[in-house]
XYZ file of C-alpha atoms in Angstrom:
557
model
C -1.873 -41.873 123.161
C -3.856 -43.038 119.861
C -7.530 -41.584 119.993
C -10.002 -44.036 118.105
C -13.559 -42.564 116.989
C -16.119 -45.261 116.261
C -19.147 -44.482 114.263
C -22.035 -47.046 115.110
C -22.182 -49.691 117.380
C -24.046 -53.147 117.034
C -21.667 -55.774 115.182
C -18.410 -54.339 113.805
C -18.444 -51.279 116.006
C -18.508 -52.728 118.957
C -16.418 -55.556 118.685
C -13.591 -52.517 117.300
C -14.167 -50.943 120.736
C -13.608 -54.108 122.455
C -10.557 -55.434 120.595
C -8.964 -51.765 121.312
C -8.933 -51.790 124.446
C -8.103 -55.317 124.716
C -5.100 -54.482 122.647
C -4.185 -51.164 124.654
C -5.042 -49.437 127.779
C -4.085 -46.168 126.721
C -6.357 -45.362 123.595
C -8.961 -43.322 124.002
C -12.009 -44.798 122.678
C -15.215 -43.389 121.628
C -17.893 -44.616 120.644
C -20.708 -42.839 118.770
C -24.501 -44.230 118.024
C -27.494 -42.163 116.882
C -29.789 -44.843 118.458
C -30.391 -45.010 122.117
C -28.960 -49.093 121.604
C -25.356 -49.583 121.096
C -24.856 -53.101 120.869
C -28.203 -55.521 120.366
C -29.164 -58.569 118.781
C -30.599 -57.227 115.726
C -30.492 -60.791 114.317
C -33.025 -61.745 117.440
C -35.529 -58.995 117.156
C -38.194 -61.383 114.510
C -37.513 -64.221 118.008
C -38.899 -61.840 120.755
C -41.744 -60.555 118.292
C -42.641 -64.442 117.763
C -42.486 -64.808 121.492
C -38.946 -67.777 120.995
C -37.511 -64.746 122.975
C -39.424 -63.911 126.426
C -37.240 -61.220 128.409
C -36.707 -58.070 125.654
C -33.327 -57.323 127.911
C -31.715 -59.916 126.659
C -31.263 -58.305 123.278
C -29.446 -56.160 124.912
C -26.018 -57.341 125.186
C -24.090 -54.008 126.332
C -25.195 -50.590 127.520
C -22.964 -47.576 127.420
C -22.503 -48.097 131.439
C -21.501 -51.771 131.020
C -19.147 -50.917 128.206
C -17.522 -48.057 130.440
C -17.384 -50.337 133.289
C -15.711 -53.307 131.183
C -13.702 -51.874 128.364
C -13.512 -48.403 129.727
C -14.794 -46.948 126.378
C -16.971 -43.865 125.730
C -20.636 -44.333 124.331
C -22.482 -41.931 123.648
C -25.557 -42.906 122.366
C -28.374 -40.075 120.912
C -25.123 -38.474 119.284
C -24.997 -38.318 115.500
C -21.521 -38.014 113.739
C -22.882 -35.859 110.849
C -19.476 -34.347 108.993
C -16.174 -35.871 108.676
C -13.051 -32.991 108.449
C -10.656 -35.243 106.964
C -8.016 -32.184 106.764
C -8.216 -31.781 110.496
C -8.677 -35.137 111.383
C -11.819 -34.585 113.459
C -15.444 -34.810 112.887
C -19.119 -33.113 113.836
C -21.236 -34.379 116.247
C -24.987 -33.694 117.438
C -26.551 -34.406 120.500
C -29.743 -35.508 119.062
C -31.388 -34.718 122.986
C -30.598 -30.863 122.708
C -29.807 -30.500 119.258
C -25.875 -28.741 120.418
C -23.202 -29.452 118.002
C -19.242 -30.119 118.876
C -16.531 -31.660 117.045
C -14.205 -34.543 118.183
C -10.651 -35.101 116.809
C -8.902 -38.200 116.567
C -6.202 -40.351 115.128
C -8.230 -43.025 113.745
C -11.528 -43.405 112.662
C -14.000 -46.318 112.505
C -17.227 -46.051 110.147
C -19.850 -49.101 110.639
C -22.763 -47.336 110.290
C -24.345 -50.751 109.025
C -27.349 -50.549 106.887
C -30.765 -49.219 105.829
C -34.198 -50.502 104.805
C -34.778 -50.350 100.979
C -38.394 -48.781 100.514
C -38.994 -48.520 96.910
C -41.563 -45.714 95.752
C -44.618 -47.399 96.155
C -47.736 -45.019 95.707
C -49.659 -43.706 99.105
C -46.694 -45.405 101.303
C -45.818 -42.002 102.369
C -49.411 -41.154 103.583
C -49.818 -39.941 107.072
C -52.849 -42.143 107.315
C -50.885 -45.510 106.105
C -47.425 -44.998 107.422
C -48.455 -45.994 111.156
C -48.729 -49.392 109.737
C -46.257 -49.395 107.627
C -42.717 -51.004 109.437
C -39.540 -52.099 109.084
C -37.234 -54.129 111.156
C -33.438 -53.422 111.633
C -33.580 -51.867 115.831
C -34.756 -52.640 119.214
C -36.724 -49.238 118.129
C -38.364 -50.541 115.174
C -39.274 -53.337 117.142
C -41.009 -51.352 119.749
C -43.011 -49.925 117.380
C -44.350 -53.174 116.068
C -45.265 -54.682 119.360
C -47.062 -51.292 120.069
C -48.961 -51.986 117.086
C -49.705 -55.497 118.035
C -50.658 -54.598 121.831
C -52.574 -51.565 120.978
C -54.614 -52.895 117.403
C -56.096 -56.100 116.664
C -54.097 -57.462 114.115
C -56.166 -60.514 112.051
C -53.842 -60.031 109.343
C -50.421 -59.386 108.382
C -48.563 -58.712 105.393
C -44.738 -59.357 104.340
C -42.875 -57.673 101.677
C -39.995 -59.690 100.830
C -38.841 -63.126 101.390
C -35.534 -62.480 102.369
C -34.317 -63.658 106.308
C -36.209 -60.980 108.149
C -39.220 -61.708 105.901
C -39.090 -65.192 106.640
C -38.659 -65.030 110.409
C -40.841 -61.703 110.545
C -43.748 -64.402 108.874
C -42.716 -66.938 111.000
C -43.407 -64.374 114.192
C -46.613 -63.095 113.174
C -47.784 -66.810 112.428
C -46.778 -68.099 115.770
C -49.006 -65.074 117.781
C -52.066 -66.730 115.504
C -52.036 -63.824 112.786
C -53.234 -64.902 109.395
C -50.107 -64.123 107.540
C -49.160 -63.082 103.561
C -46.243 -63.145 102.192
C -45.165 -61.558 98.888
C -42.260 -62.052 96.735
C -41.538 -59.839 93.303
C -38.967 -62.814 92.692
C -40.450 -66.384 91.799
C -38.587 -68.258 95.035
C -37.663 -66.671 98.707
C -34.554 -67.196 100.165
C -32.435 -65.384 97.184
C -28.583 -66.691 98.457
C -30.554 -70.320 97.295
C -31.376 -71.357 94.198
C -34.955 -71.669 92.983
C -35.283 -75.696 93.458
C -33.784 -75.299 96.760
C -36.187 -72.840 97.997
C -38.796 -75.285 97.023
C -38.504 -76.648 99.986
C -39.213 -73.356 101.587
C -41.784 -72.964 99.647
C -43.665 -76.456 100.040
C -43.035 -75.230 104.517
C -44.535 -72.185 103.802
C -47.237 -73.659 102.418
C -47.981 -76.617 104.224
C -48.049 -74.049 107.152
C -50.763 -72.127 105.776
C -49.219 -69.058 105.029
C -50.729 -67.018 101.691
C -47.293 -67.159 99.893
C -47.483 -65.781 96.526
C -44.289 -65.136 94.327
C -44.141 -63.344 91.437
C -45.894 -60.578 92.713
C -44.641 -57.015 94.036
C -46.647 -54.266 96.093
C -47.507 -50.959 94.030
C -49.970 -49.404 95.870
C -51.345 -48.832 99.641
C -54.298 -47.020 100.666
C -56.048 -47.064 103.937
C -59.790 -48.242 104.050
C -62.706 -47.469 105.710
C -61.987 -49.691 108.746
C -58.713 -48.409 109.394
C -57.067 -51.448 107.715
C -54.748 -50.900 104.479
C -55.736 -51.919 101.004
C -52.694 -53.156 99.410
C -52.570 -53.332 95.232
C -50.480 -55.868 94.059
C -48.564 -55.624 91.014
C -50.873 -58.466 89.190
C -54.354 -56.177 89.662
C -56.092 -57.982 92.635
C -55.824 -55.994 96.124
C -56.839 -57.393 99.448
C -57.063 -55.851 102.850
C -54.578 -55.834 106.035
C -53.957 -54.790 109.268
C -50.242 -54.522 109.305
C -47.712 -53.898 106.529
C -44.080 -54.981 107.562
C -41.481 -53.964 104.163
C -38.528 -56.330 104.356
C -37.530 -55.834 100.423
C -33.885 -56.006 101.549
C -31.026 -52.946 102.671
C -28.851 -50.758 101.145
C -25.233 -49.872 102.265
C -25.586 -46.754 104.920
C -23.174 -44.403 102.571
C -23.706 -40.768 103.423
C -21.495 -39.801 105.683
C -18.393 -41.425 103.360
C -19.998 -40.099 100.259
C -19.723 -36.620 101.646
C -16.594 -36.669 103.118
C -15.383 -37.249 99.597
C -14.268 -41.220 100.732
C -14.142 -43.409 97.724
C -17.466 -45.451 97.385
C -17.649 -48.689 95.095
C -19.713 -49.894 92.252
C -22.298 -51.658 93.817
C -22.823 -48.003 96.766
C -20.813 -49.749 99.483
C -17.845 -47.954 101.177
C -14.563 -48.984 99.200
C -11.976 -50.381 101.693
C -8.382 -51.821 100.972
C -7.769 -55.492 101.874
C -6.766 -53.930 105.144
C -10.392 -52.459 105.934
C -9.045 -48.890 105.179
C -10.825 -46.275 103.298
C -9.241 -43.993 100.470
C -7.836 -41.936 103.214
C -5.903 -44.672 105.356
C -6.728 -43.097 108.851
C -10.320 -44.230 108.076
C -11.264 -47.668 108.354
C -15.025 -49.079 107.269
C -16.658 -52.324 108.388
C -19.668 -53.851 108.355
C -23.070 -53.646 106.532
C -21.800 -50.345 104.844
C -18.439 -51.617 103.031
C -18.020 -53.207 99.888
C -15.977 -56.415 100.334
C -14.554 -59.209 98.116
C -16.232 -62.340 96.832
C -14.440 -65.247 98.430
C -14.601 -66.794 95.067
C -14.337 -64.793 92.758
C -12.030 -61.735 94.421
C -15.114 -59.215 93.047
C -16.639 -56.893 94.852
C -19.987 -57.654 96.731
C -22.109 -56.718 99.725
C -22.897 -59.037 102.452
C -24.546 -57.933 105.215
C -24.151 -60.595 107.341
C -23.319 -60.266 111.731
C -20.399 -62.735 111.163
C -18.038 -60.589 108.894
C -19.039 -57.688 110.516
C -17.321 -58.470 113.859
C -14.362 -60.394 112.709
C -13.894 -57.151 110.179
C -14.130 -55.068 113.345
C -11.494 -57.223 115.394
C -9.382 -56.899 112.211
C -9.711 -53.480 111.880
C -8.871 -52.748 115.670
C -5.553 -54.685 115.462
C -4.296 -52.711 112.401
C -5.618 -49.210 113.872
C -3.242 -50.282 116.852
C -0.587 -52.070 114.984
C 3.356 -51.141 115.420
C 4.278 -48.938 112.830
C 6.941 -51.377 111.203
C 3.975 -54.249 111.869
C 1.942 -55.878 108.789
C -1.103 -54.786 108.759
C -3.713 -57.806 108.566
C -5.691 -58.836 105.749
C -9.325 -59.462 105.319
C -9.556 -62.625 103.310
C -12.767 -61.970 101.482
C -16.631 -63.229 102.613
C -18.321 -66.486 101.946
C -21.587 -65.478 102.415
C -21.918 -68.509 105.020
C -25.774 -67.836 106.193
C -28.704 -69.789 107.857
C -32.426 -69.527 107.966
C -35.202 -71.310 110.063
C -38.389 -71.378 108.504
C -40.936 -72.937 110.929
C -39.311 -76.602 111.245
C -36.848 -76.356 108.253
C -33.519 -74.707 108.095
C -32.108 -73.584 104.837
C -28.800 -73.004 104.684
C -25.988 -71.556 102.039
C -21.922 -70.922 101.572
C -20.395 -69.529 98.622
C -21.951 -69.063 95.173
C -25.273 -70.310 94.354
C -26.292 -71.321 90.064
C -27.220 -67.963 89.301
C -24.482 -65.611 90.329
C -22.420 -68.179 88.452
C -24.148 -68.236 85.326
C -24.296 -64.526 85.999
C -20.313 -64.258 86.313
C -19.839 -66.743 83.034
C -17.920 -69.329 86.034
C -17.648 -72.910 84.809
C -19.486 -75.313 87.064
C -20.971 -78.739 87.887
C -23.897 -79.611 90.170
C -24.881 -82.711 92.387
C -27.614 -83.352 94.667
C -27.964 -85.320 97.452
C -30.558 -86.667 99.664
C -30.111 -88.776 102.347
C -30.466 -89.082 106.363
C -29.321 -87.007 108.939
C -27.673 -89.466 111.228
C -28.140 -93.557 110.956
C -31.779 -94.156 109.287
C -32.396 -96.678 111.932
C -31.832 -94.398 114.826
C -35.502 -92.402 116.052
C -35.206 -89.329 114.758
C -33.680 -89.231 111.044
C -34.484 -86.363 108.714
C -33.812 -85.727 105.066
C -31.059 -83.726 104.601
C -31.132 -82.397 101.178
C -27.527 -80.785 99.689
C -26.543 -78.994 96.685
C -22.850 -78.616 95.668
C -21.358 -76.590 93.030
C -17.852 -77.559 92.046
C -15.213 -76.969 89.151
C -15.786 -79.217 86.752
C -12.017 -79.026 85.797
C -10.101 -78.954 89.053
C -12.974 -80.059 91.637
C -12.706 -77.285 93.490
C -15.911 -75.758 95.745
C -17.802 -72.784 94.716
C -20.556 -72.981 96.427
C -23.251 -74.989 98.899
C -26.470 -74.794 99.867
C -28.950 -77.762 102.052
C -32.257 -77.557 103.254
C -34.040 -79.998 105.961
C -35.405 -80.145 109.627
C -31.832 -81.944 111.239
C -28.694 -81.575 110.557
C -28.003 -78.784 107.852
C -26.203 -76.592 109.987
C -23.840 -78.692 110.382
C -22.945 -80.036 106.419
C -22.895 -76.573 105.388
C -20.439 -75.575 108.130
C -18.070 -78.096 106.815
C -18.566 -77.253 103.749
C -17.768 -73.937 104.215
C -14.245 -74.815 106.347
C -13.580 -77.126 103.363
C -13.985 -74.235 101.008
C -11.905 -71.788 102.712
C -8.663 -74.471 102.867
C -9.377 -74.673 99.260
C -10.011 -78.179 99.343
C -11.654 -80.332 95.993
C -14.562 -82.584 95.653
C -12.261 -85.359 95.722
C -10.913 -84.671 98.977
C -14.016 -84.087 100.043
C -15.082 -87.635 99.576
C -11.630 -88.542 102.673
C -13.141 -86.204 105.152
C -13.282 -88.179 108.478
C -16.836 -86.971 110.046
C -18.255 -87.912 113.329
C -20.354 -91.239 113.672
C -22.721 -92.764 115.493
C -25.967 -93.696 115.213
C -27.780 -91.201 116.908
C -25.507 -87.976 114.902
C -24.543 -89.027 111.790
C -24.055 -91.835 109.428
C -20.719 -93.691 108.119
C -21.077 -92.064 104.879
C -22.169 -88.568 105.923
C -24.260 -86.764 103.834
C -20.831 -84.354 102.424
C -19.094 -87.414 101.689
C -22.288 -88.718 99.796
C -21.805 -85.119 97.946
C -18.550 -85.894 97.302
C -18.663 -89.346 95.814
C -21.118 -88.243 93.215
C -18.986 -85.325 92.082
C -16.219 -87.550 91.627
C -17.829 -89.830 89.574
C -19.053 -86.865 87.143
C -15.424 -85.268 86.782
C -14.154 -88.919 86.339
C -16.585 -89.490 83.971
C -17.989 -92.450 85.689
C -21.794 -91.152 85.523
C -23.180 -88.855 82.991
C -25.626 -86.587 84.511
C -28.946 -85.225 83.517
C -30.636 -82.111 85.722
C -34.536 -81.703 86.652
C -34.385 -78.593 84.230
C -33.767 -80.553 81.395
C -36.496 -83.644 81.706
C -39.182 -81.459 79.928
C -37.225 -81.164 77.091
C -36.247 -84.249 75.985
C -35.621 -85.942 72.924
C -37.622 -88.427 70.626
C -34.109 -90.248 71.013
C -34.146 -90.468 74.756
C -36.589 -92.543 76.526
C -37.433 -91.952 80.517
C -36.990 -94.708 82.998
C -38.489 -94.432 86.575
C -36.743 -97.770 88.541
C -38.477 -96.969 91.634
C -40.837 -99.362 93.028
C -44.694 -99.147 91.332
C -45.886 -98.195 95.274
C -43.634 -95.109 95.102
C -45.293 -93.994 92.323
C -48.580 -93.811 93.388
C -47.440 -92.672 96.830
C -45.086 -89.977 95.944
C -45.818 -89.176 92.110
C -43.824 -89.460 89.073
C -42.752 -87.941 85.344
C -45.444 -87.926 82.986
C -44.350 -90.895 79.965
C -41.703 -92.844 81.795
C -41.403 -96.657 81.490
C -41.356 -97.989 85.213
C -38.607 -100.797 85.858
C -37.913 -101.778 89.400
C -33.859 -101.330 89.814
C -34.135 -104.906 91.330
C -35.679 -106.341 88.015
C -33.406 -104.720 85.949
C -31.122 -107.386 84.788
C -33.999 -109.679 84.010
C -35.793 -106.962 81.722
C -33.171 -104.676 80.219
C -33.686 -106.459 76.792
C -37.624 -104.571 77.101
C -35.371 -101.637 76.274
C -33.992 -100.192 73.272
C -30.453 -99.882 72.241
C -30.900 -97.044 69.736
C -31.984 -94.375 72.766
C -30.415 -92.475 75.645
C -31.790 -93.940 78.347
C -33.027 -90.996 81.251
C -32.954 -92.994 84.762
C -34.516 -91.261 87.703
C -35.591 -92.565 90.943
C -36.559 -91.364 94.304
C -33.209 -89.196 95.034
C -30.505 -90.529 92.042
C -28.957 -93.585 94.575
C -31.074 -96.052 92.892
C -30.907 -94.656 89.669
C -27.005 -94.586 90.009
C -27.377 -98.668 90.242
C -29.228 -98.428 87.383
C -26.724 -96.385 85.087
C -23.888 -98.814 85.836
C -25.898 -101.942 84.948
C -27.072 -100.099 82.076
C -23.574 -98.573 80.677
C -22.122 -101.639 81.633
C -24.289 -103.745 79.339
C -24.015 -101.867 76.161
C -26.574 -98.671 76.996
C -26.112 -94.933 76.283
C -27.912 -93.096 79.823
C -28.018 -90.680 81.957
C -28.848 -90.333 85.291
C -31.374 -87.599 87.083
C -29.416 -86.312 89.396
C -30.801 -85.752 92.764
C -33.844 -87.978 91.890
C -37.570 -87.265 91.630
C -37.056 -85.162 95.017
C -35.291 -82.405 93.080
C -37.619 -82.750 90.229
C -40.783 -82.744 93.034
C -38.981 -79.329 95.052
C -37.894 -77.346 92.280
C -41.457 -77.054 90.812
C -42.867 -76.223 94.529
């Protein structure tokens, strides 16, 4: 009979517990989780804060009696593994109730101790006065504490560290129960897996919102005033009062127990695992928020702490705990980083490797943009769905995605990600057969829109020019806005660009000169495509903005 210890419960522990057993009857399975929670929403805890979630039970998804009852495994919650005896195979457990101590052998054993809150040293956090308010969220515990806070104290005002997902929806919460809200960011955009123009349009929600976002700008001190609120000292000299701090800088890979049972730990503090999710010492697998795991893209090691890879790592490692001995062990095929965000009526949404972990990893790449409708613009309802793809510029291959908008963006970046994983090109991209009809999609969906643009820049049908590069132009370019003279003065323009309706073109091309690069831009680069070809067609050296004034307009927001 194999005996299987699990360390921690939540995502990739307990969906290990439940594949063992589903796999065999006779394993002994226990579970162990410090907590008194062993498998909770943790992604849902911002939702019953913000009131989208009523009934707190339903972040509960098992208890140790419903796991007994269904899978027949022991959880024992309060119960801290705190050693690891490799040589005996067994570890050291206490009972965090009575403070006894016992050890617990087994055959295999599971760590997915998941993650902890980063909490830089930030003078007077550690007070005794300040700490009460002072959170973080990452447990139904945690949680508690928060809504004690808000029940017990009357909260006016509440400051975020960190624009990262919890900080978002933690913002989102504290807005929605009619708190005056801050948010501060030490980067210059939120939403890091995005790249800075396509957090502009988190940024203009934010905003528009009336939140007091301010980027650029970390947290260095905390004091607690007179009236019991905190002073907070920001990192550019001006301070302001709150009554509630919540710290949501990001986490760090929960590493002790490995690290002292002499298990090999990677470069960037995650627990090093094989392809097969085993540790240096192959009766010890790792999952979850604690392991280092492989770029889908670039086979390098990364941390993603994400619920999806969690419990598919946990299935995985179940079946090759429990495989035959003469069976292959499976592989884990490395992590996307496929992720989604709401921000009040936006959703922002990435897959694979945004501009500056590229740049960062020296990886060749191309870039379109895209903005166009939802489903059919003549159906009620349309939104803007606004897409960035990153491609090989030599083989058209994806490396990454990211879209932002109120409709729709779950979906694009969901094929986009399935497309990525077959390893399929911007090309074939452009014969993917989406749904259609008018009221949930268009004929030309908004990835095969993607798609045709790409393909024109690797077959050098369209030369492109990027937002970043229209402040710096030349005395030997010239900048051509061919939108309409209404859209101008309804949704702004470049400073210095000539203005030529696309639909006068042909009549007035000879009012420009033949000895410039002409820069075309219009509302979101469709127009300004129209304008390229009649342009290259009649003799003219241009360029066309890709992604329009739109990208321009966000990435400045």
């Amino acid at each position: 009979m194999t005996k299987i210890l699990i360390v921690g419960g939540v995502a990739g522990g307990a969906s290990a517990a439940a594949r063992a057993r589903r796999l065999s009857e006779d394993a002994e399975i226990i579970m162990f989780e410090r907590g008194p929670f062993v498998s909770f929403a943790n992604c849902g805890l911002p939702y019953h804060i913000g009131g989208d979630i009523q009934e707190r039970d339903k972040l509960l998804l098992q208890t140790p009696e419903s796991f007994l009852a269904r899978f027949n495994v022991n959880v024992r919650v309060m119960n801290e593994v705190t050693a690891i005896n490799r040589d005996a195979k067994s570890v050291t457990v206490t009972n965090l109730l009575d403070g006894s101590q016992y050890s617990e052998s087994y055959d295999f054993l599971l760590l997915s101790p998941g993650a902890s809150p980063i909490v830089p040293p930030i003078e007077g956090i550690d007070d005794p006065l300040v700490s009460p308010l002072v959170h973080s969220l990452r447990n139904i515990p945690d949680m508690d504490r928060i809504l004690s806070v808000l029940q017990t104290k009357q909260v006016k005002h509440a400051t975020v560290v960190g624009g990262g997902f919890i900080g978002l929806e933690m913002m989102e919460a504290f807005h929605q129960r009619g708190i005056n809200t801050t948010l501060l960011e030490l980067s210059d955009q939120v939403m890091g897996p995005v790249d800075r123009e396509m957090a502009g349009f988190v940024h203009a929600e934010i905003k528009q919102k009336g939140i007091d976002l301010r980027l650029g700008v970390g947290l260095v001190g905390i004091s607690v005033s007179e009236s019991n609120t905190l002073n907070l000292m920001l990192s550019d000299d001006s301070q302001f009062e709150t009554d509630l701090l919540i710290m949501a800088i990001g986490v760090k890979p929960e590493n002790t127990l490995a690290k002292e049972a002499g298990l090999t730990l990677g470069a960037t503090g995650g627990i090093w695992t094989s392809p097969t999710l085993q540790t240096s010492d192959p009766a010890i697998y790792a999952v979850g928020d604690a392991i280092e795991e492989a770029d889908f893209v670039t086979g390098q090691p990364t941390l993603v702490p994400l619920a999806g890879p969690a419990n598919r790592q946990g299935r995985m490692a179940a079946n090759n705990m429990l495989a035959n001995s003469d069976g292959e062990l499976e592989t884990y095929q490395g992590t996307q980083g496929t992720a989604i965000c709401k921000v009040f009526d936006l959703a922002i949404a990435s897959t694979g490797k945004n501009e500056k972990q590229l740049k960062r990893d020296n990886i060749d790449f191309e870039k379109v943009y895209v903005h166009t409708a939802s489903h059919a613009s003549y159906y009620p309802g349309a939104e803007t769905v606004s897409l960035k793809l990153l491609f090989s510029p030599s083989d058209g291959k994806i490396l990454g995605a990211q879209a932002a908008g109120k409709d729709g963006v779950d979906k694009r970046i969901d094929v986009l990600a399935v497309a990525q994983r077959a390893g399929m090109t911007v090309d074939q991209l452009q014969h993917l057969e989406l749904t259609y009809a008018p009221p949930y999609g268009s004929a030309k969906d908004v990835v095969n829109q993607a798609a045709f643009v790409a393909s024109n820049l690797i077959k050098g049908d369209l030369k492109a020019i990027h937002f970043d590069e229209i402040t710096n132009l030349s005395d030997d370019q010239i900048l051509l806005d061919v939108r309409n003279p209404n859209e101008l003065t309804n949704n702004g323009f470049i400073k210095g660009a000539i203005n030529i309706p696309v639909d006068q073109l042909r009549q007035r091309m000879s009012e420009l000169p033949k000895d410039k690069e002409i820069i075309i831009y219009c509302q979101v680069g469709l127009r300004g495509n129209v304008a390229y070809r009649q342009l290259v067609n009649n003799g003219y050296s241009a360029k066309n903005l890709i992604g329009g004034y739109r990208t321009y307009l966000f990435a400045n927001a």
